[in-house]
Amino acid sequence: MSSMFAVTRLELRRLFVRPLAWVLAALTLAQLAWRFVLLLGNFLDNQIKLAALPGGPGYTDLVGVPLLSSTLTVGILPFGLTELALLVVPLLTMSSLAGDRVNGTLPLLYASGLAPSKIVLGKYLAVLLWLMLWLVLTVAMPLSLAHGTHLDWGKFAAATLGLLLTLATLGAIGIACSAFASLPAIAATAALTLGLALFTVNLAAQKAGVDNGLINELALSTHLEALLRGLVSSSDVIWFLLVIAVALTLATRRLAADKERD
Amino acid sequence: MTLPQPLLKLDQLRRQRAGRPAVERLSLTLDKGQILGLLGVNGAGKSTTLSMIAGALRPDSGSIQLNGEDFLEHPELARLIGWLPERAPLWPELTVHEHLVTHGRLHGLRGAALKPACDAIVQRLELTPLLRRLAGVLSQGQRQRLGLACALLHRPALLVLDEPANALDPVQVASLRKVIREEAATGTAVILSTHLLAEVTAVCDRVAILHEGGLRHDAAVTDVDHKALERTFFDIAMNDGRNQAA
């Protein structure tokens, strides 16, 4: 177990000394802060009108949740944290295993006696910690005004859980793509394509005239939408956990095969 | 009376690479404190053999025993091995110090044991001026020294060195030989893969010649002088080549 954490520390160190992770964090947080200000301005402009509506949308619906995702409200700016994550997570995970393959350092990890599953989990944990920090900094924006407004804590917690699961899923897909790819750029492209496909598979099918339960069940957006609306159901949570488990299992099998096949 | 068991025992090791046999039914043993020189032309199977011994590559068949235990069944035995791969692969974003700490942690060194181990190896391999330098900017010779430091850090029982003298200047080669001899004197077994016959006669007490994945010669170095070893090596390399052509 402790050697697995050694991999996590190694990966975290690599993430934090690379300018890419910092640049991504700075740019995306700046964009999200700008989005927060615009959403807040819009909310304040319409506050009196909205207060007159019985059961009308409040601070959580118009500022908190739209900051995390524009799935429910396309609105003022197209990119919430979810949409940014589709691009950022592949860039973050692309080097985790494919980079080791390019450097020739993957055999050093095998030669430490670590099982492939522990190498994959160690790397995944590091990515997850970075993504959680990113999420915490984003969530801190609407929370900073929580004392002066009425925040629906339950709904916001459900939306945050949805984002956490979405980031964890995209991270696992990124790690799997990095395990299979020979070069980081290929890993990033594959993870971006898979993430987008998983997110929009139902929209594409609906455009093609197919709209059934199975296609909707396959789509990440279906399960995220429910959580963004404040509905936490075990089937949605299990869907995310299943995708994570499948992606990490595939990555583990690929590393094990690497050792067998060279 | 039972004979002491060897530290390392390879039995009928086989491994294919790129669709052709890279190592073919290789069997050999190595005792504590012994220095084995592994000679062979390019593609003879030296690096593949060492990768399997280090646990980075799994053999297709055969067994590897370390201290009498099956290494393939117990991968945690990797902690007994220190491996310097060819060209010393490193993480370019990490400093020399971070490499040492990471290798220590990966090989089970923790807390109070880690710092003294790092300090000792830094002192021994004269890495102090490089400690804060990123691995990505090191020269090839400095990379080799760092790779060797990582391999020695956790005091392995078996040291596996793949062409360690590559890119080292004569002074560094002399200090490498000194380190190898000191390790063997403390009971560490050493396998040294090299192209250089002089390297084998200078530090090894046993030589094994690999050709086309098979073991063609295994003898104590005291039994042969440099010229005789050279003759044997060229005989194996050239005659086997001719036999293949015929």
Short mmCIF file of C-alpha atoms in Angstrom, two decimals:
data_model
loop_
_atom_site.label_atom_id
_atom_site.label_comp_id
_atom_site.label_asym_id
_atom_site.label_seq_id
_atom_site.Cartn_x
_atom_site.Cartn_y
_atom_site.Cartn_z
CA MET A 1 0.00 0.00 0.00
CA SER A 2 2.76 2.45 0.95
CA SER A 3 4.52 1.90 -2.40
CA MET A 4 1.25 2.79 -4.12
CA PHE A 5 1.33 6.11 -2.27
CA ALA A 6 4.93 6.51 -3.42
CA VAL A 7 3.56 6.41 -6.99
CA THR A 8 0.90 8.96 -5.99
CA ARG A 9 3.53 11.30 -4.53
CA LEU A 10 5.71 10.86 -7.60
CA GLU A 11 2.80 11.67 -9.91
CA LEU A 12 1.67 14.65 -7.83
CA ARG A 13 5.20 16.01 -7.86
CA ARG A 14 5.35 15.59 -11.65
CA LEU A 15 1.98 17.31 -12.02
CA PHE A 16 2.92 20.27 -9.83
CA VAL A 17 6.34 20.95 -11.38
CA ARG A 18 4.98 20.86 -14.94
CA PRO A 19 3.85 24.30 -16.15
CA LEU A 20 0.93 22.74 -18.02
CA ALA A 21 -1.00 21.89 -14.84
CA TRP A 22 -0.50 25.40 -13.42
CA VAL A 23 -1.39 27.12 -16.68
CA LEU A 24 -4.53 25.02 -17.01
CA ALA A 25 -5.52 25.72 -13.41
CA ALA A 26 -4.90 29.48 -13.75
CA LEU A 27 -6.71 29.88 -17.08
CA THR A 28 -9.73 27.77 -16.17
CA LEU A 29 -10.15 29.34 -12.72
CA ALA A 30 -9.92 32.80 -14.29
CA GLN A 31 -12.58 31.84 -16.81
CA LEU A 32 -14.78 30.36 -14.09
CA ALA A 33 -14.36 33.48 -11.93
CA TRP A 34 -15.45 35.63 -14.87
CA ARG A 35 -18.42 33.33 -15.44
CA PHE A 36 -19.28 33.60 -11.72
CA VAL A 37 -19.28 37.41 -11.88
CA LEU A 38 -21.51 37.41 -14.97
CA LEU A 39 -23.92 34.88 -13.47
CA LEU A 40 -24.04 36.90 -10.25
CA GLY A 41 -24.68 40.14 -12.16
CA ASN A 42 -27.50 38.48 -14.06
CA PHE A 43 -28.97 37.16 -10.81
CA LEU A 44 -28.81 40.59 -9.13
CA ASP A 45 -30.42 42.30 -12.17
CA ASN A 46 -33.38 39.95 -12.03
CA GLN A 47 -33.56 39.40 -8.26
CA ILE A 48 -36.68 41.52 -7.64
CA LYS A 49 -38.56 39.98 -10.56
CA LEU A 50 -37.62 36.47 -9.46
CA ALA A 51 -38.58 37.12 -5.84
CA ALA A 52 -42.15 37.76 -7.00
CA LEU A 53 -42.41 34.30 -8.58
CA PRO A 54 -43.62 31.59 -6.23
CA GLY A 55 -40.97 28.81 -6.22
CA GLY A 56 -38.86 30.76 -8.72
CA PRO A 57 -35.18 30.02 -9.25
CA GLY A 58 -32.78 31.34 -6.62
CA TYR A 59 -29.06 31.88 -6.10
CA THR A 60 -28.30 28.14 -6.31
CA ASP A 61 -30.19 27.67 -9.60
CA LEU A 62 -28.88 30.80 -11.28
CA VAL A 63 -25.33 31.07 -9.94
CA GLY A 64 -24.15 27.99 -8.01
CA VAL A 65 -25.17 25.15 -10.32
CA PRO A 66 -24.59 26.98 -13.67
CA LEU A 67 -21.02 27.68 -12.54
CA LEU A 68 -20.47 23.94 -12.28
CA SER A 69 -22.16 23.04 -15.54
CA SER A 70 -24.06 24.68 -18.37
CA THR A 71 -25.93 21.45 -19.05
CA LEU A 72 -29.17 22.79 -17.53
CA THR A 73 -28.78 26.46 -18.43
CA VAL A 74 -26.77 27.20 -21.57
CA GLY A 75 -27.30 30.90 -20.66
CA ILE A 76 -24.68 33.59 -20.56
CA LEU A 77 -21.45 31.67 -21.12
CA PRO A 78 -21.16 28.20 -22.58
CA PHE A 79 -18.41 26.75 -20.37
CA GLY A 80 -18.97 25.65 -16.80
CA LEU A 81 -16.55 23.42 -14.90
CA THR A 82 -17.95 20.27 -16.55
CA GLU A 83 -17.40 21.53 -20.07
CA LEU A 84 -13.89 22.74 -19.21
CA ALA A 85 -13.13 19.37 -17.64
CA LEU A 86 -13.82 17.62 -20.96
CA LEU A 87 -10.78 19.46 -22.33
CA VAL A 88 -8.62 19.88 -19.21
CA VAL A 89 -8.69 16.32 -17.84
CA PRO A 90 -7.26 14.70 -21.02
CA LEU A 91 -4.42 17.26 -20.99
CA LEU A 92 -3.77 16.52 -17.34
CA THR A 93 -3.77 12.73 -17.65
CA MET A 94 -2.09 12.35 -21.03
CA SER A 95 1.45 11.98 -19.62
CA SER A 96 0.64 9.89 -16.57
CA LEU A 97 1.47 6.53 -18.21
CA ALA A 98 2.18 7.40 -21.85
CA GLY A 99 4.82 9.88 -20.60
CA ASP A 100 6.46 7.11 -18.57
CA ARG A 101 6.44 4.93 -21.68
CA VAL A 102 8.17 7.67 -23.69
CA ASN A 103 10.75 8.36 -20.93
CA GLY A 104 11.42 4.64 -20.48
CA THR A 105 10.57 4.98 -16.77
CA LEU A 106 7.63 2.54 -16.78
CA PRO A 107 10.00 -0.47 -16.35
CA LEU A 108 11.40 1.24 -13.23
CA LEU A 109 7.93 1.06 -11.69
CA TYR A 110 7.52 -2.60 -12.72
CA ALA A 111 10.94 -3.38 -11.26
CA SER A 112 9.91 -1.98 -7.88
CA GLY A 113 7.68 -5.05 -7.45
CA LEU A 114 4.45 -3.05 -7.62
CA ALA A 115 1.43 -4.76 -9.15
CA PRO A 116 0.07 -3.00 -12.25
CA SER A 117 -3.17 -2.29 -10.37
CA LYS A 118 -1.23 -0.36 -7.71
CA ILE A 119 0.66 1.63 -10.34
CA VAL A 120 -2.65 2.58 -11.99
CA LEU A 121 -4.36 3.38 -8.68
CA GLY A 122 -1.37 5.41 -7.49
CA LYS A 123 -1.43 7.51 -10.65
CA TYR A 124 -5.24 7.83 -10.55
CA LEU A 125 -5.19 9.02 -6.95
CA ALA A 126 -2.76 11.82 -7.85
CA VAL A 127 -4.96 13.00 -10.73
CA LEU A 128 -8.02 12.77 -8.48
CA LEU A 129 -6.36 14.95 -5.82
CA TRP A 130 -5.53 17.61 -8.42
CA LEU A 131 -9.11 17.53 -9.76
CA MET A 132 -10.55 17.75 -6.24
CA LEU A 133 -8.44 20.82 -5.55
CA TRP A 134 -9.74 22.33 -8.80
CA LEU A 135 -13.32 21.54 -7.77
CA VAL A 136 -12.85 22.95 -4.25
CA LEU A 137 -11.50 26.25 -5.63
CA THR A 138 -14.46 26.50 -8.03
CA VAL A 139 -17.06 25.62 -5.42
CA ALA A 140 -15.51 28.20 -3.06
CA MET A 141 -16.75 30.99 -5.37
CA PRO A 142 -20.52 30.52 -4.82
CA LEU A 143 -19.90 29.42 -1.22
CA SER A 144 -18.14 32.72 -0.47
CA LEU A 145 -21.53 34.49 -0.74
CA ALA A 146 -23.49 31.80 1.06
CA HIS A 147 -23.79 33.90 4.26
CA GLY A 148 -25.45 36.81 2.41
CA THR A 149 -27.92 34.87 0.31
CA HIS A 150 -30.13 31.84 0.47
CA LEU A 151 -28.15 28.83 -0.73
CA ASP A 152 -30.00 25.56 -1.20
CA TRP A 153 -27.40 23.41 0.52
CA GLY A 154 -28.94 20.08 -0.48
CA LYS A 155 -29.17 20.92 -4.16
CA PHE A 156 -25.70 22.42 -4.21
CA ALA A 157 -24.21 19.40 -2.43
CA ALA A 158 -25.87 17.07 -4.97
CA ALA A 159 -24.51 19.14 -7.87
CA THR A 160 -21.03 19.12 -6.30
CA LEU A 161 -21.25 15.34 -5.90
CA GLY A 162 -22.22 15.11 -9.58
CA LEU A 163 -19.19 17.16 -10.56
CA LEU A 164 -16.91 15.11 -8.34
CA LEU A 165 -18.15 11.90 -9.97
CA THR A 166 -17.87 13.42 -13.46
CA LEU A 167 -14.27 14.53 -12.82
CA ALA A 168 -13.42 11.12 -11.35
CA THR A 169 -14.91 9.42 -14.41
CA LEU A 170 -13.09 11.63 -16.91
CA GLY A 171 -9.87 11.13 -14.91
CA ALA A 172 -10.24 7.35 -15.06
CA ILE A 173 -10.90 7.49 -18.82
CA GLY A 174 -7.82 9.71 -19.22
CA ILE A 175 -5.65 7.26 -17.27
CA ALA A 176 -6.95 4.35 -19.38
CA CYS A 177 -6.19 6.22 -22.61
CA SER A 178 -2.72 7.07 -21.30
CA ALA A 179 -2.13 3.38 -20.50
CA PHE A 180 -3.03 2.34 -24.04
CA ALA A 181 -1.34 5.14 -25.98
CA SER A 182 2.29 5.17 -27.04
CA LEU A 183 2.45 8.98 -26.99
CA PRO A 184 0.84 11.55 -24.66
CA ALA A 185 -0.72 13.46 -27.58
CA ILE A 186 -2.52 10.32 -28.73
CA ALA A 187 -3.71 9.70 -25.17
CA ALA A 188 -5.11 13.26 -24.92
CA THR A 189 -6.90 12.99 -28.27
CA ALA A 190 -8.40 9.62 -27.39
CA ALA A 191 -9.53 10.79 -23.93
CA LEU A 192 -11.07 13.97 -25.37
CA THR A 193 -12.92 12.01 -28.05
CA LEU A 194 -14.18 9.39 -25.59
CA GLY A 195 -15.21 12.02 -23.05
CA LEU A 196 -17.14 14.03 -25.63
CA ALA A 197 -18.74 10.89 -27.05
CA LEU A 198 -19.83 9.72 -23.60
CA PHE A 199 -21.18 13.18 -22.78
CA THR A 200 -23.15 13.69 -25.96
CA VAL A 201 -24.05 10.19 -27.15
CA ASN A 202 -27.75 10.76 -26.44
CA LEU A 203 -27.80 14.16 -28.16
CA ALA A 204 -26.22 12.70 -31.28
CA ALA A 205 -28.65 9.78 -31.24
CA GLN A 206 -31.63 12.13 -30.78
CA LYS A 207 -30.48 14.19 -33.75
CA ALA A 208 -30.36 10.96 -35.75
CA GLY A 209 -33.94 10.18 -34.67
CA VAL A 210 -33.07 7.57 -32.03
CA ASP A 211 -34.38 8.41 -28.58
CA ASN A 212 -34.66 5.44 -26.30
CA GLY A 213 -33.83 4.65 -22.70
CA LEU A 214 -30.67 2.71 -23.43
CA ILE A 215 -29.00 5.55 -25.32
CA ASN A 216 -29.94 7.98 -22.57
CA GLU A 217 -28.63 5.59 -19.92
CA LEU A 218 -25.30 5.42 -21.75
CA ALA A 219 -24.79 9.18 -21.71
CA LEU A 220 -22.83 10.84 -18.92
CA SER A 221 -24.98 13.97 -19.24
CA THR A 222 -28.16 12.05 -18.32
CA HIS A 223 -26.70 10.97 -14.97
CA LEU A 224 -25.08 14.33 -14.30
CA GLU A 225 -28.29 16.24 -15.05
CA ALA A 226 -30.18 14.37 -12.36
CA LEU A 227 -27.53 15.28 -9.78
CA LEU A 228 -27.43 18.90 -10.94
CA ARG A 229 -31.19 19.06 -10.34
CA GLY A 230 -30.55 17.89 -6.78
CA LEU A 231 -31.70 14.30 -7.27
CA VAL A 232 -29.23 11.81 -5.85
CA SER A 233 -30.15 8.31 -6.96
CA SER A 234 -28.05 5.23 -6.38
CA SER A 235 -28.40 4.18 -10.04
CA ASP A 236 -26.67 7.39 -11.19
CA VAL A 237 -23.88 7.01 -8.64
CA ILE A 238 -23.43 3.35 -9.59
CA TRP A 239 -23.22 4.31 -13.30
CA PHE A 240 -20.29 6.63 -12.56
CA LEU A 241 -18.56 4.07 -10.32
CA LEU A 242 -18.99 1.38 -12.99
CA VAL A 243 -17.39 3.51 -15.70
CA ILE A 244 -14.50 4.34 -13.34
CA ALA A 245 -14.01 0.66 -12.47
CA VAL A 246 -14.09 -0.41 -16.14
CA ALA A 247 -11.59 2.29 -17.18
CA LEU A 248 -9.15 1.50 -14.36
CA THR A 249 -9.45 -2.26 -14.97
CA LEU A 250 -8.64 -1.76 -18.65
CA ALA A 251 -5.62 0.38 -17.74
CA THR A 252 -4.42 -2.28 -15.30
CA ARG A 253 -4.81 -5.04 -17.87
CA ARG A 254 -2.89 -3.00 -20.41
CA LEU A 255 0.03 -2.51 -18.00
CA ALA A 256 0.03 -6.20 -17.09
CA ALA A 257 0.08 -7.06 -20.80
CA ASP A 258 2.95 -4.59 -21.29
CA LYS A 259 5.03 -6.55 -18.81
CA GLU A 260 4.11 -9.82 -20.50
CA ARG A 261 4.55 -8.64 -24.05
CA ASP A 262 7.22 -5.92 -23.63
CA MET B 1 25.64 -31.55 4.62
CA THR B 2 23.57 -29.27 2.32
CA LEU B 3 25.20 -26.90 -0.10
CA PRO B 4 24.45 -23.18 0.40
CA GLN B 5 21.77 -22.15 -2.09
CA PRO B 6 22.69 -19.56 -4.72
CA LEU B 7 21.31 -16.04 -4.41
CA LEU B 8 20.01 -16.14 -7.97
CA LYS B 9 19.03 -19.16 -10.01
CA LEU B 10 17.72 -18.91 -13.58
CA ASP B 11 16.23 -22.09 -14.92
CA GLN B 12 15.36 -22.62 -18.59
CA LEU B 13 14.41 -18.97 -19.07
CA ARG B 14 12.77 -18.18 -22.40
CA ARG B 15 11.47 -14.96 -23.81
CA GLN B 16 10.36 -13.87 -27.28
CA ARG B 17 10.69 -10.30 -28.47
CA ALA B 18 9.32 -8.92 -31.72
CA GLY B 19 8.35 -12.42 -32.79
CA ARG B 20 11.80 -14.01 -32.41
CA PRO B 21 13.42 -15.71 -29.43
CA ALA B 22 15.45 -13.12 -27.50
CA VAL B 23 16.40 -15.51 -24.70
CA GLU B 24 16.46 -19.27 -25.19
CA ARG B 25 16.55 -21.81 -22.33
CA LEU B 26 18.96 -19.76 -20.26
CA SER B 27 20.07 -21.34 -17.00
CA LEU B 28 22.67 -19.97 -14.62
CA THR B 29 23.28 -19.37 -10.94
CA LEU B 30 24.94 -16.58 -9.01
CA ASP B 31 26.27 -16.64 -5.45
CA LYS B 32 26.49 -13.85 -2.92
CA GLY B 33 29.48 -11.58 -3.47
CA GLN B 34 30.08 -12.83 -7.00
CA ILE B 35 30.55 -10.44 -9.95
CA LEU B 36 29.28 -11.89 -13.20
CA GLY B 37 30.13 -10.19 -16.48
CA LEU B 38 27.52 -10.71 -19.19
CA LEU B 39 29.09 -10.36 -22.63
CA GLY B 40 27.47 -10.49 -26.02
CA VAL B 41 27.06 -8.67 -29.30
CA ASN B 42 24.09 -6.36 -29.90
CA GLY B 43 20.86 -8.35 -29.83
CA ALA B 44 22.43 -11.27 -27.96
CA GLY B 45 19.70 -11.06 -25.28
CA LYS B 46 21.66 -9.36 -22.49
CA SER B 47 19.21 -6.52 -21.81
CA THR B 48 16.20 -8.85 -22.08
CA THR B 49 17.81 -11.21 -19.56
CA LEU B 50 18.57 -8.37 -17.16
CA SER B 51 15.05 -6.92 -17.52
CA MET B 52 13.61 -10.31 -16.56
CA ILE B 53 15.96 -10.63 -13.59
CA ALA B 54 14.99 -7.11 -12.47
CA GLY B 55 11.28 -7.94 -12.68
CA ALA B 56 10.50 -5.45 -15.45
CA LEU B 57 9.71 -8.15 -17.98
CA ARG B 58 8.02 -11.51 -17.46
CA PRO B 59 9.62 -14.59 -19.02
CA ASP B 60 7.49 -16.68 -21.39
CA SER B 61 8.62 -19.79 -19.52
CA GLY B 62 11.24 -20.90 -17.03
CA SER B 63 11.81 -19.75 -13.47
CA ILE B 64 13.79 -17.15 -11.54
CA GLN B 65 14.64 -17.95 -7.95
CA LEU B 66 15.92 -15.35 -5.52
CA ASN B 67 17.20 -16.61 -2.20
CA GLY B 68 15.43 -19.89 -2.93
CA GLU B 69 12.04 -18.23 -3.52
CA ASP B 70 10.18 -18.00 -6.81
CA PHE B 71 10.52 -14.37 -7.94
CA LEU B 72 7.65 -14.66 -10.41
CA GLU B 73 5.31 -15.77 -7.60
CA HIS B 74 6.65 -13.17 -5.16
CA PRO B 75 7.22 -9.89 -7.03
CA GLU B 76 7.84 -8.14 -3.69
CA LEU B 77 11.30 -9.79 -3.79
CA ALA B 78 12.16 -6.96 -6.21
CA ARG B 79 13.27 -5.08 -3.10
CA LEU B 80 16.33 -7.34 -3.04
CA ILE B 81 17.36 -6.07 -6.46
CA GLY B 82 18.95 -2.83 -7.58
CA TRP B 83 18.66 -2.27 -11.33
CA LEU B 84 20.39 0.24 -13.57
CA PRO B 85 18.79 -0.12 -17.00
CA GLU B 86 20.62 0.78 -20.19
CA ARG B 87 20.76 4.59 -20.72
CA ALA B 88 19.47 5.17 -17.15
CA PRO B 89 15.85 6.28 -17.74
CA LEU B 90 14.81 9.16 -15.45
CA TRP B 91 11.83 11.46 -14.87
CA PRO B 92 13.01 14.73 -16.45
CA GLU B 93 10.78 16.90 -14.20
CA LEU B 94 12.32 15.58 -10.98
CA THR B 95 15.52 16.76 -9.33
CA VAL B 96 18.35 14.40 -8.43
CA HIS B 97 17.27 14.48 -4.78
CA GLU B 98 13.64 13.76 -5.67
CA HIS B 99 14.75 10.76 -7.72
CA LEU B 100 16.59 9.30 -4.77
CA VAL B 101 13.65 9.84 -2.43
CA THR B 102 11.19 8.35 -4.94
CA HIS B 103 13.34 5.27 -5.56
CA GLY B 104 13.78 4.82 -1.83
CA ARG B 105 10.02 4.96 -1.24
CA LEU B 106 9.30 2.62 -4.15
CA HIS B 107 11.72 0.11 -2.64
CA GLY B 108 10.22 0.29 0.82
CA LEU B 109 12.50 2.80 2.56
CA ARG B 110 10.48 4.99 4.94
CA GLY B 111 10.85 7.88 7.35
CA ALA B 112 13.94 7.58 9.50
CA ALA B 113 15.68 5.08 7.17
CA LEU B 114 15.24 7.12 4.00
CA LYS B 115 17.25 10.26 4.76
CA PRO B 116 20.45 8.57 5.97
CA ALA B 117 20.32 6.21 2.99
CA CYS B 118 20.03 9.17 0.59
CA ASP B 119 22.79 11.11 2.36
CA ALA B 120 25.12 8.12 2.29
CA ILE B 121 24.69 7.42 -1.42
CA VAL B 122 24.99 11.12 -2.32
CA GLN B 123 28.28 11.25 -0.42
CA ARG B 124 29.54 7.99 -1.90
CA LEU B 125 28.79 8.84 -5.55
CA GLU B 126 29.67 12.54 -5.14
CA LEU B 127 26.25 13.77 -6.18
CA THR B 128 26.11 16.75 -3.78
CA PRO B 129 26.65 19.47 -6.46
CA LEU B 130 23.86 17.93 -8.56
CA LEU B 131 21.24 17.47 -5.85
CA ARG B 132 18.96 20.37 -6.84
CA ARG B 133 19.44 19.89 -10.58
CA LEU B 134 16.60 18.57 -12.76
CA ALA B 135 17.28 15.14 -14.24
CA GLY B 136 16.27 16.45 -17.65
CA VAL B 137 19.37 18.66 -17.86
CA LEU B 138 21.95 16.12 -16.67
CA SER B 139 24.69 14.88 -19.00
CA GLN B 140 24.66 11.19 -19.92
CA GLY B 141 27.50 10.48 -17.48
CA GLN B 142 25.64 12.25 -14.66
CA ARG B 143 22.48 10.30 -15.54
CA GLN B 144 24.42 7.05 -15.25
CA ARG B 145 25.73 8.09 -11.81
CA LEU B 146 22.24 9.00 -10.64
CA GLY B 147 20.87 5.72 -12.02
CA LEU B 148 23.58 3.83 -10.14
CA ALA B 149 22.78 5.77 -6.95
CA CYS B 150 19.09 4.82 -7.29
CA ALA B 151 20.04 1.17 -7.80
CA LEU B 152 22.30 1.13 -4.71
CA LEU B 153 20.12 3.25 -2.41
CA HIS B 154 18.14 0.45 -0.74
CA ARG B 155 21.21 -1.78 -0.21
CA PRO B 156 20.16 -4.55 -2.63
CA ALA B 157 21.39 -8.13 -2.35
CA LEU B 158 21.67 -8.31 -6.14
CA LEU B 159 22.88 -5.45 -8.30
CA VAL B 160 21.93 -5.62 -11.99
CA LEU B 161 23.87 -3.18 -14.18
CA ASP B 162 23.11 -2.86 -17.88
CA GLU B 163 26.08 -1.23 -19.64
CA PRO B 164 26.85 1.06 -16.68
CA ALA B 165 30.13 2.37 -18.14
CA ASN B 166 28.39 3.89 -21.18
CA ALA B 167 29.20 7.60 -21.50
CA LEU B 168 31.47 7.63 -18.44
CA ASP B 169 34.92 9.20 -18.64
CA PRO B 170 37.98 7.13 -17.54
CA VAL B 171 37.94 8.64 -14.03
CA GLN B 172 34.26 7.81 -13.64
CA VAL B 173 34.85 4.29 -15.00
CA ALA B 174 37.55 3.78 -12.35
CA SER B 175 35.22 4.94 -9.59
CA LEU B 176 32.43 2.71 -10.98
CA ARG B 177 34.77 -0.29 -10.77
CA LYS B 178 35.63 0.67 -7.19
CA VAL B 179 31.93 0.83 -6.25
CA ILE B 180 31.26 -2.57 -7.84
CA ARG B 181 34.17 -4.17 -5.97
CA GLU B 182 33.09 -2.57 -2.67
CA GLU B 183 29.53 -3.87 -3.15
CA ALA B 184 30.78 -7.40 -3.90
CA ALA B 185 33.02 -7.25 -0.83
CA THR B 186 29.92 -6.65 1.35
CA GLY B 187 28.24 -9.75 -0.13
CA THR B 188 26.18 -8.13 -2.87
CA ALA B 189 26.04 -10.20 -6.03
CA VAL B 190 26.57 -8.16 -9.19
CA ILE B 191 25.60 -8.83 -12.80
CA LEU B 192 27.31 -6.50 -15.20
CA SER B 193 26.33 -6.40 -18.85
CA THR B 194 28.92 -4.85 -21.13
CA HIS B 195 30.40 -4.75 -24.61
CA LEU B 196 33.85 -4.11 -23.20
CA LEU B 197 36.04 -7.18 -22.65
CA ALA B 198 38.43 -5.07 -20.56
CA GLU B 199 35.58 -4.23 -18.19
CA VAL B 200 34.99 -7.92 -17.55
CA THR B 201 38.63 -8.80 -16.93
CA ALA B 202 39.06 -5.74 -14.68
CA VAL B 203 36.18 -6.29 -12.26
CA CYS B 204 34.40 -9.60 -12.82
CA ASP B 205 35.26 -12.93 -11.29
CA ARG B 206 33.05 -14.82 -13.71
CA VAL B 207 32.05 -14.30 -17.33
CA ALA B 208 29.05 -15.54 -19.28
CA ILE B 209 28.82 -15.05 -23.03
CA LEU B 210 25.34 -14.85 -24.56
CA HIS B 211 24.72 -15.31 -28.24
CA GLU B 212 21.34 -15.31 -29.96
CA GLY B 213 19.65 -15.65 -26.60
CA GLY B 214 21.58 -18.73 -25.49
CA LEU B 215 24.39 -19.15 -22.98
CA ARG B 216 27.51 -20.15 -24.97
CA HIS B 217 30.26 -19.78 -22.38
CA ASP B 218 30.40 -19.60 -18.58
CA ALA B 219 33.76 -19.60 -16.80
CA ALA B 220 35.70 -18.00 -13.98
CA VAL B 221 37.67 -14.97 -15.15
CA THR B 222 40.76 -16.19 -13.29
CA ASP B 223 40.82 -19.12 -15.73
CA VAL B 224 41.22 -16.97 -18.81
CA ASP B 225 43.34 -13.97 -19.61
CA HIS B 226 42.17 -11.04 -21.71
CA LYS B 227 43.47 -12.48 -25.03
CA ALA B 228 41.89 -15.87 -24.43
CA LEU B 229 38.56 -14.26 -23.52
CA GLU B 230 38.74 -12.14 -26.67
CA ARG B 231 39.36 -15.26 -28.78
CA THR B 232 36.45 -17.11 -27.17
CA PHE B 233 34.14 -14.14 -27.63
CA PHE B 234 34.98 -13.69 -31.33
CA ASP B 235 34.81 -17.46 -31.93
CA ILE B 236 31.28 -17.55 -30.56
CA ALA B 237 30.16 -14.38 -32.32
CA MET B 238 31.71 -15.14 -35.73
CA ASN B 239 31.39 -18.92 -35.96
CA ASP B 240 27.77 -18.87 -34.83
CA GLY B 241 27.13 -16.24 -37.47
CA ARG B 242 28.77 -18.41 -40.13
CA ASN B 243 26.88 -21.48 -38.98
CA GLN B 244 23.65 -19.54 -39.26
CA ALA B 245 24.55 -18.41 -42.80
CA ALA B 246 25.43 -21.97 -43.79
#
